[in-house]
Amino acid sequence: MDSSEEILNLLQKEELKTVFGENSKSEVAIMGEVEGKIISAQLDRLAVEKNRVVVVDFKTNRPAAQKGADVPLIYRNQMQIYKKLLEKIYPEKVVEVYILWTNTASLMK
């Protein structure tokens, strides 16, 4: 599958409507303190809804991870830092973080 087919596949998936919907933005810069460290990051996708915040980081690894245990530790740590920082920014909302494996169009919490 070439990259244009991957993109079309992603945009057509029902479970990704929030990720690419009208309440979402791409390449969102965030900055703050987590566990005594200053964090500066660029989020691939951020959707802010009434009661929740959804963060999605795109990963192009091939093959894509099939389960959480297969996700490299560096990615799991990255997503936890995003979650902690966004919980400070949006304390009244539930923060959900996901990895979107682009070549399989699969969303992993």
mmCIF file of C-alpha atoms in Angstrom:
data_model
loop_
_atom_site.group_PDB
_atom_site.id
_atom_site.type_symbol
_atom_site.label_atom_id
_atom_site.label_comp_id
_atom_site.label_asym_id
_atom_site.label_seq_id
_atom_site.Cartn_x
_atom_site.Cartn_y
_atom_site.Cartn_z
ATOM 1 C CA MET A 1 0.000 0.000 0.000
ATOM 2 C CA ASP A 2 1.463 3.382 -0.960
ATOM 3 C CA SER A 3 1.217 6.469 1.253
ATOM 4 C CA SER A 4 -1.786 7.976 -0.546
ATOM 5 C CA GLU A 5 -3.724 4.729 -0.071
ATOM 6 C CA GLU A 6 -2.737 4.726 3.621
ATOM 7 C CA ILE A 7 -4.083 8.261 4.036
ATOM 8 C CA LEU A 8 -7.386 7.492 2.321
ATOM 9 C CA ASN A 9 -7.765 4.361 4.420
ATOM 10 C CA LEU A 10 -7.236 6.383 7.601
ATOM 11 C CA LEU A 11 -9.730 9.089 6.692
ATOM 12 C CA GLN A 12 -12.476 6.579 5.921
ATOM 13 C CA LYS A 13 -12.359 4.708 9.234
ATOM 14 C CA GLU A 14 -15.348 5.321 11.504
ATOM 15 C CA GLU A 15 -13.317 5.101 14.734
ATOM 16 C CA LEU A 16 -11.071 7.931 13.522
ATOM 17 C CA LYS A 17 -13.809 10.525 12.987
ATOM 18 C CA THR A 18 -12.917 12.269 16.265
ATOM 19 C CA VAL A 19 -9.241 12.323 15.312
ATOM 20 C CA PHE A 20 -9.925 14.104 12.025
ATOM 21 C CA GLY A 21 -13.197 15.855 12.922
ATOM 22 C CA GLU A 22 -14.063 19.515 13.256
ATOM 23 C CA ASN A 23 -12.917 19.671 16.912
ATOM 24 C CA SER A 24 -9.459 18.389 16.071
ATOM 25 C CA LYS A 25 -6.254 20.132 15.121
ATOM 26 C CA SER A 26 -2.963 18.953 13.707
ATOM 27 C CA GLU A 27 0.580 19.744 14.846
ATOM 28 C CA VAL A 28 -0.421 21.332 18.143
ATOM 29 C CA ALA A 29 2.453 22.689 20.232
ATOM 30 C CA ILE A 30 2.251 22.163 23.991
ATOM 31 C CA MET A 31 4.625 23.041 26.790
ATOM 32 C CA GLY A 32 4.643 22.574 30.532
ATOM 33 C CA GLU A 33 6.154 20.771 33.499
ATOM 34 C CA VAL A 34 5.823 17.056 34.175
ATOM 35 C CA GLU A 35 7.592 15.381 37.083
ATOM 36 C CA GLY A 36 10.000 18.276 37.503
ATOM 37 C CA LYS A 37 10.954 18.435 33.821
ATOM 38 C CA ILE A 38 10.000 21.024 31.233
ATOM 39 C CA ILE A 39 8.240 19.350 28.313
ATOM 40 C CA SER A 40 7.879 20.880 24.881
ATOM 41 C CA ALA A 41 6.088 18.749 22.301
ATOM 42 C CA GLN A 42 4.271 18.841 19.002
ATOM 43 C CA LEU A 43 1.114 16.683 19.032
ATOM 44 C CA ASP A 44 0.215 15.054 15.726
ATOM 45 C CA ARG A 45 -3.522 15.347 16.460
ATOM 46 C CA LEU A 46 -5.470 16.899 19.325
ATOM 47 C CA ALA A 47 -9.246 16.799 19.654
ATOM 48 C CA VAL A 48 -10.903 18.709 22.469
ATOM 49 C CA GLU A 49 -14.464 17.689 23.205
ATOM 50 C CA LYS A 50 -16.927 18.660 25.931
ATOM 51 C CA ASN A 51 -15.759 16.045 28.456
ATOM 52 C CA ARG A 52 -12.565 14.633 26.990
ATOM 53 C CA VAL A 53 -9.340 15.380 25.196
ATOM 54 C CA VAL A 54 -8.013 12.934 22.606
ATOM 55 C CA VAL A 55 -4.341 12.907 21.633
ATOM 56 C CA VAL A 56 -3.077 10.827 18.735
ATOM 57 C CA ASP A 57 0.513 10.259 17.751
ATOM 58 C CA PHE A 58 1.187 8.802 14.300
ATOM 59 C CA LYS A 59 3.701 5.990 14.036
ATOM 60 C CA THR A 60 4.932 4.521 10.770
ATOM 61 C CA ASN A 61 6.769 1.499 12.187
ATOM 62 C CA ARG A 62 6.561 -1.605 10.024
ATOM 63 C CA PRO A 63 5.307 -3.931 11.114
ATOM 64 C CA ALA A 64 2.917 -2.060 13.393
ATOM 65 C CA ALA A 65 2.629 -3.226 16.982
ATOM 66 C CA GLN A 66 -0.184 -5.738 17.427
ATOM 67 C CA LYS A 67 -0.660 -5.268 21.191
ATOM 68 C CA GLY A 68 0.421 -2.857 23.896
ATOM 69 C CA ALA A 69 3.346 -5.020 24.982
ATOM 70 C CA ASP A 70 4.765 -4.723 21.449
ATOM 71 C CA VAL A 71 4.897 -0.925 21.588
ATOM 72 C CA PRO A 72 8.443 0.311 22.183
ATOM 73 C CA LEU A 73 8.904 1.667 25.706
ATOM 74 C CA ILE A 74 9.990 5.058 24.377
ATOM 75 C CA TYR A 75 6.577 5.474 22.698
ATOM 76 C CA ARG A 76 4.667 4.366 25.789
ATOM 77 C CA ASN A 77 6.641 6.842 27.901
ATOM 78 C CA GLN A 78 6.047 9.605 25.347
ATOM 79 C CA MET A 79 2.291 9.056 25.449
ATOM 80 C CA GLN A 80 2.210 9.023 29.265
ATOM 81 C CA ILE A 81 4.047 12.339 29.358
ATOM 82 C CA TYR A 82 1.533 13.823 26.901
ATOM 83 C CA LYS A 83 -1.305 12.520 29.072
ATOM 84 C CA LYS A 84 0.121 13.980 32.294
ATOM 85 C CA LEU A 85 0.777 17.350 30.700
ATOM 86 C CA LEU A 86 -2.670 17.579 29.134
ATOM 87 C CA GLU A 87 -4.316 16.579 32.419
ATOM 88 C CA LYS A 88 -2.754 19.741 33.857
ATOM 89 C CA ILE A 89 -3.923 21.848 30.916
ATOM 90 C CA TYR A 90 -7.460 20.353 30.927
ATOM 91 C CA PRO A 91 -8.042 19.294 34.555
ATOM 92 C CA GLU A 92 -11.820 19.054 34.093
ATOM 93 C CA LYS A 93 -11.594 16.617 31.149
ATOM 94 C CA VAL A 94 -10.646 12.978 30.698
ATOM 95 C CA VAL A 95 -7.458 12.706 28.628
ATOM 96 C CA GLU A 96 -7.118 9.740 26.277
ATOM 97 C CA VAL A 97 -3.909 9.014 24.386
ATOM 98 C CA TYR A 98 -3.572 6.820 21.329
ATOM 99 C CA ILE A 99 -1.039 5.694 18.793
ATOM 100 C CA LEU A 100 -2.228 5.503 15.210
ATOM 101 C CA TRP A 101 -0.225 2.946 13.243
ATOM 102 C CA THR A 102 -0.422 4.461 9.786
ATOM 103 C CA ASN A 103 0.283 1.413 7.674
ATOM 104 C CA THR A 104 -2.526 -0.625 9.274
ATOM 105 C CA ALA A 105 -4.835 2.311 10.080
ATOM 106 C CA SER A 106 -5.196 0.909 13.584
ATOM 107 C CA LEU A 107 -5.732 3.027 16.660
ATOM 108 C CA MET A 108 -4.174 1.715 19.875
ATOM 109 C CA LYS A 109 -4.907 3.122 23.343
#
